[in-house]
Coordinates of N, CA and C in Angstrom, one line a residue:
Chain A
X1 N 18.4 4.6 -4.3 CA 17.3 3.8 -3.7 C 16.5 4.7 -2.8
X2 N 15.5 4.5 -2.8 CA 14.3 5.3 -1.5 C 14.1 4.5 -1.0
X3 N 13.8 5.5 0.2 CA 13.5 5.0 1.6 C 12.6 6.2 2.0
X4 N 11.2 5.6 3.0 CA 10.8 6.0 3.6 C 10.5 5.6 5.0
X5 N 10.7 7.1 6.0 CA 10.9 6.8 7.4 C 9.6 7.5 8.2
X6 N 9.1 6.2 9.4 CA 8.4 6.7 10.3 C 9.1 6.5 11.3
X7 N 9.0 7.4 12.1 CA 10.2 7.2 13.4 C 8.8 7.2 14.7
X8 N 7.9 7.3 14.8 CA 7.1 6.9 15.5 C 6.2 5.9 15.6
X9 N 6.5 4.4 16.6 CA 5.7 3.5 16.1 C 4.1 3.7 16.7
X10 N 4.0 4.4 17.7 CA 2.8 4.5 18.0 C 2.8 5.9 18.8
X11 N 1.3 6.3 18.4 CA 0.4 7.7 19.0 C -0.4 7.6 19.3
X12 N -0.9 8.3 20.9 CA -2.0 8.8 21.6 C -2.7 9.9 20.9
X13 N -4.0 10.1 20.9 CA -4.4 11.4 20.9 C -5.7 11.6 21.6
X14 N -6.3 12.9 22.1 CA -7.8 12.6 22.6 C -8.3 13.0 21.6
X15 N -9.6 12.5 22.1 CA -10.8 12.3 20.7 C -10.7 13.8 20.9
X16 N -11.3 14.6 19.4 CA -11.4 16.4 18.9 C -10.0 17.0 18.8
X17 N -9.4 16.0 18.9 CA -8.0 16.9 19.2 C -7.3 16.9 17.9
X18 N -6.3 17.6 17.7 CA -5.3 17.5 16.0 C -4.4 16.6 16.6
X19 N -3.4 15.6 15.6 CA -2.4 15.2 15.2 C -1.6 14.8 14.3
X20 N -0.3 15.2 14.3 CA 0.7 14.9 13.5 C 1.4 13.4 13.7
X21 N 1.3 12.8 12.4 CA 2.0 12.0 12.1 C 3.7 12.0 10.9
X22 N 4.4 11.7 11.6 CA 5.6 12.3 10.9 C 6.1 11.1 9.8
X23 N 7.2 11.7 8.8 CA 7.7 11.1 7.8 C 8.2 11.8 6.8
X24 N 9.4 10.9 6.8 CA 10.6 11.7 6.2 C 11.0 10.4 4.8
X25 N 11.3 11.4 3.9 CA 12.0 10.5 2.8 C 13.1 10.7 1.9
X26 N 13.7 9.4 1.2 CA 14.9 10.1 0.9 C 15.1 9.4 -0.5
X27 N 14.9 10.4 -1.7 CA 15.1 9.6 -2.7 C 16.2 11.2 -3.9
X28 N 16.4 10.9 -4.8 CA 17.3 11.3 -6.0 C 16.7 11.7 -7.4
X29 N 15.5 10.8 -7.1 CA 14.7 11.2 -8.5 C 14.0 12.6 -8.1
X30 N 13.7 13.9 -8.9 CA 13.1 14.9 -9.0 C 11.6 14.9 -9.1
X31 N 11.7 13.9 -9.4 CA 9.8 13.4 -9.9 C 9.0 12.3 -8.9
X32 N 8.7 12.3 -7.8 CA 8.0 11.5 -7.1 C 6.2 12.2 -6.4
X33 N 5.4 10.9 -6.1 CA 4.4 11.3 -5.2 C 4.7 10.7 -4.0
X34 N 4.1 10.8 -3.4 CA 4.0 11.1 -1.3 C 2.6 10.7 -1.2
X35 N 2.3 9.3 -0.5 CA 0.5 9.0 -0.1 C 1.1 8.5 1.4
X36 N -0.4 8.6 1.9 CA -0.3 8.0 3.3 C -2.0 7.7 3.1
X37 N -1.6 5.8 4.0 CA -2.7 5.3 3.6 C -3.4 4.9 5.0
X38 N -4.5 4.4 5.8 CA -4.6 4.1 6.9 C -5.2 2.7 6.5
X39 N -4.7 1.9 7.7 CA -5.1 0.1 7.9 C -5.4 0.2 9.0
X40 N -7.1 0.0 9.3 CA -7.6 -0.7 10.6 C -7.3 -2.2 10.7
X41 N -7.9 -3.0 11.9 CA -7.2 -3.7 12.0 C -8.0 -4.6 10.4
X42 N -9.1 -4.8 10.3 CA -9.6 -5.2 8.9 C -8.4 -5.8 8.2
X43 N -7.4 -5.1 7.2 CA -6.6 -5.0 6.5 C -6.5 -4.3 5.5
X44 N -7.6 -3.7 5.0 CA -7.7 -2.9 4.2 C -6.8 -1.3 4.1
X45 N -6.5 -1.6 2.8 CA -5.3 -0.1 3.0 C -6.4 0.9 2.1
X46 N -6.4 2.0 3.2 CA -7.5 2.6 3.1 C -6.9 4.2 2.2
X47 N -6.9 4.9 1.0 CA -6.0 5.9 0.4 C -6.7 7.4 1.4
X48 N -5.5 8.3 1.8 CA -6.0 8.8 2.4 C -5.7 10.5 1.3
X49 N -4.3 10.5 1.3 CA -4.4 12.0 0.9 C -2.8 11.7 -0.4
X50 N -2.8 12.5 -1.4 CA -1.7 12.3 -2.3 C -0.6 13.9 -2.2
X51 N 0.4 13.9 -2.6 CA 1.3 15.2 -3.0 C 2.4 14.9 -4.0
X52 N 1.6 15.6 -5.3 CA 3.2 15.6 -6.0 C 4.2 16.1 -5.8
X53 N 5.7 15.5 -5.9 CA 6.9 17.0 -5.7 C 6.5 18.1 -6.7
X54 N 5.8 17.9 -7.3 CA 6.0 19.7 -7.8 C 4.5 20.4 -7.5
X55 N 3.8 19.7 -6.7 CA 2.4 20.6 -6.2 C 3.0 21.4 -5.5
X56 N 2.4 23.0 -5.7 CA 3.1 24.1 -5.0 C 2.5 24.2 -3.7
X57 N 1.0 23.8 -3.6 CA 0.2 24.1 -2.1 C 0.6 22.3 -1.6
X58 N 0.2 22.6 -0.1 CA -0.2 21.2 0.9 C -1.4 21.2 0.4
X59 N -1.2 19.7 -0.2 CA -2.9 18.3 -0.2 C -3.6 18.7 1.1
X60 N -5.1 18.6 0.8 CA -5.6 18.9 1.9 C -7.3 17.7 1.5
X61 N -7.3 17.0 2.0 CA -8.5 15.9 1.8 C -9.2 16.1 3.4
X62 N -10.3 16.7 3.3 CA -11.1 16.7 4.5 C -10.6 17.3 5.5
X63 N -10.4 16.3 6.7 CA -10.0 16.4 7.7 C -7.9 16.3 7.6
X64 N -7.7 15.4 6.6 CA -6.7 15.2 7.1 C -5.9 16.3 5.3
X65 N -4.7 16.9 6.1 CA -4.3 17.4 5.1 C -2.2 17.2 5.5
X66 N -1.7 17.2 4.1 CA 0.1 17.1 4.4 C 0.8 18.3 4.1
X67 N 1.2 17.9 5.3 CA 2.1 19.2 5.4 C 4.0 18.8 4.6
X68 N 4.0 19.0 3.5 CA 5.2 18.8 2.4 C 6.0 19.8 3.0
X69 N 7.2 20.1 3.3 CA 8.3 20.3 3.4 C 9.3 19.9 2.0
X70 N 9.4 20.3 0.8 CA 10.5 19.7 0.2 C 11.8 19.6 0.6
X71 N 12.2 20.3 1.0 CA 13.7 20.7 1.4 C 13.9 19.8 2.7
X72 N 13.0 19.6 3.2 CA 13.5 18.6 4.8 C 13.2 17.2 4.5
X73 N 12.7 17.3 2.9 CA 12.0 16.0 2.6 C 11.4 15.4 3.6
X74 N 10.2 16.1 4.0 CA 9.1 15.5 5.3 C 7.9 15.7 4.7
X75 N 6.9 14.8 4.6 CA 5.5 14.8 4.6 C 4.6 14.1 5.3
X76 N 4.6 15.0 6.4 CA 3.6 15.0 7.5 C 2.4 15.1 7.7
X77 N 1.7 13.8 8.0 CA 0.4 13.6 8.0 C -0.4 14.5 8.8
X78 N -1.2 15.5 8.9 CA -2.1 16.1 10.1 C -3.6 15.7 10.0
X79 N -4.1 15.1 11.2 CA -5.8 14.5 11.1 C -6.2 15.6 12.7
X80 N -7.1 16.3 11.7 CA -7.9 17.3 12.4 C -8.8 16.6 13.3
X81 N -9.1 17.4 14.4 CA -10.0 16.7 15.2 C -10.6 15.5 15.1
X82 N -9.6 14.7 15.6 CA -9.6 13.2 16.0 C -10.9 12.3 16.6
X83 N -11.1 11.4 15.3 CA -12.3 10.3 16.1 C -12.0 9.2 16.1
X84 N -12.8 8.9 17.0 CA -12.3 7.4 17.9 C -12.3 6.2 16.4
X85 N -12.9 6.6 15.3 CA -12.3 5.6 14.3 C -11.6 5.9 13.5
X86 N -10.3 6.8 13.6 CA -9.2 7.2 13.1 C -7.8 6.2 14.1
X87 N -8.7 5.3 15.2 CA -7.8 4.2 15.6 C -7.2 3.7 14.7
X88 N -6.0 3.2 14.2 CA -5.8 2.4 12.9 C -4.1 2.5 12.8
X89 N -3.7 1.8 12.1 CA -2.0 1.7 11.5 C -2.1 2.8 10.5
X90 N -1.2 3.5 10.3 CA -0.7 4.9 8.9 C 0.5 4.8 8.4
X91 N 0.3 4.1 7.3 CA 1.6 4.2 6.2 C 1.5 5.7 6.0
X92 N 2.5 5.8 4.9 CA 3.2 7.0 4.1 C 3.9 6.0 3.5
X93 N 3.9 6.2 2.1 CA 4.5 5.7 1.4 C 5.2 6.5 -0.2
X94 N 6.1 6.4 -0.9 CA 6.3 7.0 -1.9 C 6.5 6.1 -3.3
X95 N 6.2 7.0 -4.2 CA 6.5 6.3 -5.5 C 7.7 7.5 -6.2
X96 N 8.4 6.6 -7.1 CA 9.6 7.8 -7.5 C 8.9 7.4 -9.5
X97 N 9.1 8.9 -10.1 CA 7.9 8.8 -11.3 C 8.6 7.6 -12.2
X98 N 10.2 7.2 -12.0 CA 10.8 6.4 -13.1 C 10.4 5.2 -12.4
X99 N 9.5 4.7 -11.4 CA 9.3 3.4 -11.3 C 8.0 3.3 -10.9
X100 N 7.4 2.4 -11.2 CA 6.2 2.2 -11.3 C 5.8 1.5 -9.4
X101 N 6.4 1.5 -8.4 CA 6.6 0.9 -7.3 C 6.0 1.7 -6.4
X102 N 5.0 1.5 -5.4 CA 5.0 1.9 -4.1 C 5.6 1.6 -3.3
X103 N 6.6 1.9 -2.3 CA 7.3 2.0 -1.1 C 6.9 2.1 0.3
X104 N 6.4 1.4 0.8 CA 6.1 2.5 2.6 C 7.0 2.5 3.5
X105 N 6.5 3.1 4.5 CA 7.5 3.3 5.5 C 7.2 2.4 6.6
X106 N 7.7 2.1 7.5 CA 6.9 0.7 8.8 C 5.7 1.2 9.5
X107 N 5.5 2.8 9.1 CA 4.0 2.9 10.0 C 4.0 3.0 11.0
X108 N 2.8 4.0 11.7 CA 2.7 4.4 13.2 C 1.2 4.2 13.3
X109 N 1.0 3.4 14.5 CA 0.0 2.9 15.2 C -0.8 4.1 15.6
X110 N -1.6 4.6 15.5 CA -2.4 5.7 16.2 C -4.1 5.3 16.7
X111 N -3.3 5.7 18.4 CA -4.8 5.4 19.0 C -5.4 6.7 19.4
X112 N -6.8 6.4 19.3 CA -7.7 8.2 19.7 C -8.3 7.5 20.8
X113 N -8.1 8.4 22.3 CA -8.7 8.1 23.8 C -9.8 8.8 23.8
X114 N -11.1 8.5 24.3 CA -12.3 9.5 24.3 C -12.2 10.2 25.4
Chain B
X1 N -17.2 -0.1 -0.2 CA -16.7 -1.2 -0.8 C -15.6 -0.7 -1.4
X2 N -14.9 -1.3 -1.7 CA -13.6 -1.3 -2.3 C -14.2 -1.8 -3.8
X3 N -12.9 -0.7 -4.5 CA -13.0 -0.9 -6.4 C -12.1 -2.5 -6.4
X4 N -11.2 -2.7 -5.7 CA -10.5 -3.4 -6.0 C -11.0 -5.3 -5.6
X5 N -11.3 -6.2 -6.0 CA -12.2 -7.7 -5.0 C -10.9 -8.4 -4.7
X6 N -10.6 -9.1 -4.0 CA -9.6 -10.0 -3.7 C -10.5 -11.1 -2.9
X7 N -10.2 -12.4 -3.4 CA -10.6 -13.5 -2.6 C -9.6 -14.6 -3.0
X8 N -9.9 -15.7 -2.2 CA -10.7 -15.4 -0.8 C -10.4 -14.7 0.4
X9 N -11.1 -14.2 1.3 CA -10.4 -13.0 2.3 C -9.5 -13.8 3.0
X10 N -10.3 -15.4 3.2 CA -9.0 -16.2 4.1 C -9.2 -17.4 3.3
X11 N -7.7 -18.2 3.9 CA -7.1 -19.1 3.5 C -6.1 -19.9 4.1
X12 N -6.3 -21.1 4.4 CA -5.8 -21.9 5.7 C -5.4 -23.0 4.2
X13 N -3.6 -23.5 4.1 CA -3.7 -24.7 3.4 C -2.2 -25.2 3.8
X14 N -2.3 -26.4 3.5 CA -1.0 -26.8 4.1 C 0.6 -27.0 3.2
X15 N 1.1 -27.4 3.3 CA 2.3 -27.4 3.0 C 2.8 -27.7 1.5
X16 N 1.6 -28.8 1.1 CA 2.0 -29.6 0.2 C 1.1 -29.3 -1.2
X17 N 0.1 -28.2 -0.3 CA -1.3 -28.0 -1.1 C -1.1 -27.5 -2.4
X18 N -1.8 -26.7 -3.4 CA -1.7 -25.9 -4.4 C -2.9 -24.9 -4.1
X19 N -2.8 -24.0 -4.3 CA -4.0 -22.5 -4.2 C -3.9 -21.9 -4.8
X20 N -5.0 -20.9 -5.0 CA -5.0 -19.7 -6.0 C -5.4 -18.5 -5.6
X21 N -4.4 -17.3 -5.5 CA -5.5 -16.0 -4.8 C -5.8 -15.6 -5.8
X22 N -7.2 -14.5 -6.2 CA -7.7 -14.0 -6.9 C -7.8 -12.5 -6.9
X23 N -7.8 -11.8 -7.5 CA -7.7 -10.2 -7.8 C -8.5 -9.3 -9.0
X24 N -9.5 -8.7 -9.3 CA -10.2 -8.1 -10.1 C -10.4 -7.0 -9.8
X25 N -10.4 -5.7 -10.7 CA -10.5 -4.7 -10.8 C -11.5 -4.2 -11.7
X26 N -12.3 -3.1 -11.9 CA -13.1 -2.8 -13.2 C -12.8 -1.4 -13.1
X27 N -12.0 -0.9 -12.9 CA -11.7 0.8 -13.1 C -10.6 1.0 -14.2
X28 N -10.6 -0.1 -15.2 CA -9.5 0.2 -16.1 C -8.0 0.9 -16.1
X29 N -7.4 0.3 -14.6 CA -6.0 0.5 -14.2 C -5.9 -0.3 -15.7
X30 N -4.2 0.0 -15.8 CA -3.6 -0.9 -16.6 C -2.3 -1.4 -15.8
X31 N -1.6 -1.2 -14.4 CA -0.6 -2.2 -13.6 C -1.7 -2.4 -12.2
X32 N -1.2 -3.9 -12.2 CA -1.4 -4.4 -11.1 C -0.6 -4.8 -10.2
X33 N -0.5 -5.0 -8.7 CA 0.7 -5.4 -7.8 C -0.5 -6.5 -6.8
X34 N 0.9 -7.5 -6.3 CA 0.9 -8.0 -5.5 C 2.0 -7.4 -4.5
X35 N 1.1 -7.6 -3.1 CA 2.1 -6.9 -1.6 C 1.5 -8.0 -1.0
X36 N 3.0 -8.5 -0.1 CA 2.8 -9.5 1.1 C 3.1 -8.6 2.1
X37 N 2.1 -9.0 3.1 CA 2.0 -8.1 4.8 C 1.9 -8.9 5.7
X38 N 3.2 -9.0 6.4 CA 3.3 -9.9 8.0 C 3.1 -9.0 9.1
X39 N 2.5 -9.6 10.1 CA 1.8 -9.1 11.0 C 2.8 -7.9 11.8
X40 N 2.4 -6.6 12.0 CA 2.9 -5.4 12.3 C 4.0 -4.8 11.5
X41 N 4.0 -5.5 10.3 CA 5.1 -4.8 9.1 C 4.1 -3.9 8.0
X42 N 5.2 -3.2 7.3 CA 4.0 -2.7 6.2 C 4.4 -3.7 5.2
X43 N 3.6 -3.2 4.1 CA 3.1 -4.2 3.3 C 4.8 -4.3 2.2
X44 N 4.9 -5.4 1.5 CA 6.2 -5.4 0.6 C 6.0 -5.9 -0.5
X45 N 6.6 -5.1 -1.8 CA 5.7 -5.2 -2.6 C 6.7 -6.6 -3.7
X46 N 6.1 -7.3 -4.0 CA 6.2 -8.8 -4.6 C 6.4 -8.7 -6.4
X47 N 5.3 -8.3 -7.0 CA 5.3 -8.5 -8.4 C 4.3 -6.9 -8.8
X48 N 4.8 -6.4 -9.9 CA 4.2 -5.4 -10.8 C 3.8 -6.4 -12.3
X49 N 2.6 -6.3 -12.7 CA 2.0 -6.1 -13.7 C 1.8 -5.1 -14.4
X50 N 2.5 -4.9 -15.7 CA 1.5 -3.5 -16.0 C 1.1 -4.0 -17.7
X51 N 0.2 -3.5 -18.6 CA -0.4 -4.0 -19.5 C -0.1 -5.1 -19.6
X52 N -0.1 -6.0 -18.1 CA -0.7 -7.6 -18.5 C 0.6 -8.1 -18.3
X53 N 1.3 -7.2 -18.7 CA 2.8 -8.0 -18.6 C 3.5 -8.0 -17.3
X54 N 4.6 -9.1 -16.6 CA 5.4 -8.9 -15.7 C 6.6 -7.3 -16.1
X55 N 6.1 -6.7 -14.8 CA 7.8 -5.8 -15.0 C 8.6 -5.6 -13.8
X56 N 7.8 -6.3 -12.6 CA 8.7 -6.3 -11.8 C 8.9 -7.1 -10.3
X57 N 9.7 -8.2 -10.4 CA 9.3 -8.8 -9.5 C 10.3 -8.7 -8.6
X58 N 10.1 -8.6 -7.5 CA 11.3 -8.5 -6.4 C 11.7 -9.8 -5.5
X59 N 12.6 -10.6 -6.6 CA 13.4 -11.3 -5.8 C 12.6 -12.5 -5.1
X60 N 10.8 -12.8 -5.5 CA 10.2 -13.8 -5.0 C 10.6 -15.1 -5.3
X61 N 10.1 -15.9 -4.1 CA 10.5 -17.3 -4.3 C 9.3 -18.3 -5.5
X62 N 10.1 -19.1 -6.1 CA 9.1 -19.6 -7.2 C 8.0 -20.2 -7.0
X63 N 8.1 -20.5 -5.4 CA 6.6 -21.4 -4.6 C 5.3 -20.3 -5.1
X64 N 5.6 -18.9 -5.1 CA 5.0 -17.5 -5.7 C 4.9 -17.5 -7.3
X65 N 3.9 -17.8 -7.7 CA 3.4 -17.7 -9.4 C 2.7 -16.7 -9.8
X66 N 2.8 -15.7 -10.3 CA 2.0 -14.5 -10.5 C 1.6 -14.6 -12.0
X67 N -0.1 -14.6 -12.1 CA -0.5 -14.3 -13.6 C -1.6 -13.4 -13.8
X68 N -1.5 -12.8 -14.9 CA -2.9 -11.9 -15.6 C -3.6 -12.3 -16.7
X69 N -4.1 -12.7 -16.6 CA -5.1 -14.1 -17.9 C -5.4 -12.1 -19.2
X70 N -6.1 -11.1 -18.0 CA -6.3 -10.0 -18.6 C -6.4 -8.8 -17.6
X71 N -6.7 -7.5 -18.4 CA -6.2 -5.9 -17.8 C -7.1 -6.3 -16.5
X72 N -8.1 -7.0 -16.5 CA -9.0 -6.6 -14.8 C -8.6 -7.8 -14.0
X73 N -8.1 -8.9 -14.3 CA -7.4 -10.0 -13.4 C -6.5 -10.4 -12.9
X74 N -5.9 -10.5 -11.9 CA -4.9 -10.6 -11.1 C -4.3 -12.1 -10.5
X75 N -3.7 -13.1 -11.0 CA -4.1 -14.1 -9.8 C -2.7 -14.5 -9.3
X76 N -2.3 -15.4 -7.9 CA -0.9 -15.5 -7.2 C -1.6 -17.1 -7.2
X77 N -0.9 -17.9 -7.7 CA -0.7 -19.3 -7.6 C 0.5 -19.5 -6.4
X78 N 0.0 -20.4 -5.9 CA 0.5 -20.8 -4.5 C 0.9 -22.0 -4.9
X79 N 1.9 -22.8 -3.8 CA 2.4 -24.5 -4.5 C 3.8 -24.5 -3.1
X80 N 3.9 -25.7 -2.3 CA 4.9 -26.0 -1.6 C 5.2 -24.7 -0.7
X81 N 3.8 -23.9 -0.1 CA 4.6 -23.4 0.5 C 4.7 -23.2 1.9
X82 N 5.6 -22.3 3.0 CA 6.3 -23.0 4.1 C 5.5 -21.9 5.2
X83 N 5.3 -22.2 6.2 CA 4.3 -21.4 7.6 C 5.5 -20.2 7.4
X84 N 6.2 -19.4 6.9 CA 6.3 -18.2 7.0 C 5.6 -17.5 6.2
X85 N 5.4 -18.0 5.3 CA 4.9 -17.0 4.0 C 3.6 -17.0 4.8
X86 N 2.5 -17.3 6.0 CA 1.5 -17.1 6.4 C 1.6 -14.8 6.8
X87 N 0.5 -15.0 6.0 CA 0.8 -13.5 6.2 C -0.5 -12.7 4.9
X88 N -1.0 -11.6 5.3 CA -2.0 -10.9 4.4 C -1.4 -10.4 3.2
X89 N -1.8 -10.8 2.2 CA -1.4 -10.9 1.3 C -2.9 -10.0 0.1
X90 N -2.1 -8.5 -0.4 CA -3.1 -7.4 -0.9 C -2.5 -7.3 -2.5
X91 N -3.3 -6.8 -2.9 CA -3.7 -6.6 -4.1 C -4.1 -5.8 -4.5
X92 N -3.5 -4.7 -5.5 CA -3.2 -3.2 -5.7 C -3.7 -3.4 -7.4
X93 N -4.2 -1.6 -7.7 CA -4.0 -1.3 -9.2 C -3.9 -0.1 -9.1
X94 N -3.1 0.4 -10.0 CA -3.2 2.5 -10.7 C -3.7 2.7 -12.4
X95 N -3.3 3.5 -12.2 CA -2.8 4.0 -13.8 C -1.6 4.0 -14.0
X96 N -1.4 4.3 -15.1 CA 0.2 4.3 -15.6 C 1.0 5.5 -15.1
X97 N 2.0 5.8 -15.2 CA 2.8 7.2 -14.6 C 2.4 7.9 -15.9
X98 N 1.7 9.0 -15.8 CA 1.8 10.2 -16.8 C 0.3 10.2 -17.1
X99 N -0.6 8.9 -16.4 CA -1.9 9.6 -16.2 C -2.8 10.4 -15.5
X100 N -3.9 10.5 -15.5 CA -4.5 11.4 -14.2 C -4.5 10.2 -13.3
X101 N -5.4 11.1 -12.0 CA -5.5 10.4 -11.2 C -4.3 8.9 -11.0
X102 N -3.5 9.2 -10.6 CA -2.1 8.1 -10.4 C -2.5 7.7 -9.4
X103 N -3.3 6.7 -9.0 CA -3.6 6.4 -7.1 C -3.4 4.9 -7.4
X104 N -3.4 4.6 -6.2 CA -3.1 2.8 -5.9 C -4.4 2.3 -5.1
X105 N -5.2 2.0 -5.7 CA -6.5 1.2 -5.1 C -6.2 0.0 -4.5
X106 N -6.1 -0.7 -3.3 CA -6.3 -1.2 -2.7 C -7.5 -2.4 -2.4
X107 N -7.0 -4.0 -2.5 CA -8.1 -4.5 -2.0 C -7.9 -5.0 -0.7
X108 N -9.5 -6.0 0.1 CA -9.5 -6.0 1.3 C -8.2 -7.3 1.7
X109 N -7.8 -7.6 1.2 CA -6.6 -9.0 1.1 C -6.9 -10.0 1.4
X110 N -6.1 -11.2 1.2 CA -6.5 -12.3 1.4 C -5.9 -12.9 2.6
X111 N -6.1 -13.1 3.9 CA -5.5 -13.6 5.4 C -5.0 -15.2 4.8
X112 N -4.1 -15.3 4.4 CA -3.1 -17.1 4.1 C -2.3 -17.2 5.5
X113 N -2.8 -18.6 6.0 CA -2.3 -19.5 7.0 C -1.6 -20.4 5.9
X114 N -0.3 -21.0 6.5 CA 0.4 -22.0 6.3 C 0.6 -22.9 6.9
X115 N -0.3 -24.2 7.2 CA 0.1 -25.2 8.5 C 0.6 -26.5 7.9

């Protein structure tokens, strides 16, 4: 079974500033992707950045890029200098390649202070 | 805008009622999902579509009707159901595993009150 874990329900950061959002996962299958999605309050699940297990570099989309660890099975969200409309809820979620399923994790609240 | 439409964004009906959410896509996904999302949870995913067909439903209750008339339509037939199921309720497509671009488009969801 997979599981994916956010162990932080919510984050501060000041506006211009970097942060990490953490996430760890735990699956068997050899073949999975790694997304993390952002939800304002809206509802909309907004796609933010993808990693296959076998991409050799970190996804890197704009501002925000993942920092893959395979071996710690952690893929950690980093959003480069922070704006005040990166306020919002952040999945991470995984798909394992033998199932057609997205999974998320409970998500960390992240607020940006100006 | 979002590739993905879901309507209506909201939906207030009562107990006894019958409804329909709706779901359309035109980017030629071939699986579609329904995800139910209660307030401060992430989203959990309900039914897989893929070429039209059911492949995967998780354990939903029958009040929950899931159809695809066709590859761009999505719909969740609603019937007897109870103020928990009140909760945003989203609507997803990809590609299949082993194509490009494997992403999950996202629509803006549908807010269902149960009173």
């Amino acid at each position: 079974a997979q599981k994916i874990t956010q162990t932080q329900p919510g984050m501060f950061v000041q506006e211009k500033e970097a942060v990490t959002l953490d996430c760890t996962y735990d699956t068997s299958d050899p073949s999975y992707g790694l997304f993390w999605y952002k939800q304002p309050s809206s509802g909309e699940m907004i796609f933010l950045i993808y990693q296959g297990s076998y991409d050799q570099q970190n996804a890197t989309e704009g501002r925000y890029s993942l920092n893959f660890q395979k071996a710690r099975k952690s893929a950690n969200l980093v959003i480069s200098a922070s704006q005040l409309g990166d306020s919002a809820m952040y999945f991470c979620a995984m798909r394992e390649d033998g199932y057609n399923k997205l999974i998320f994790g409970a998500g960390t609240r992240l607020a940006v202070h100006p | 805008d979002t590739e993905v439409t879901q309507t209506p964004k909201h939906l207030v009906m009562g107990m006894t009622n019958k409804k329909s959410l709706k779901c359309e896509q035109h980017m030629g996904h071939r699986a579609m999902y329904w995800y139910k999302q209660k307030a401060k949870k992430p989203p959990e995913l309900m039914f897989v579509y893929s070429y039209e067909k059911l492949s995967i439903n998780e354990s939903v209750p029958s009040r929950f009707s899931p159809e695809c008339p066709n590859s761009s339509l999505l719909n969740l037939h609603l019937h007897a159901l109870q103020p928990e199921d009140s909760a945003l309720y989203l609507c997803a497509s990809s590609q299949r595993q082993g194509e490009t671009n494997y992403g999950y488009t996202f629509g803006s969801g549908t807010r269902l009150t149960v009173v």
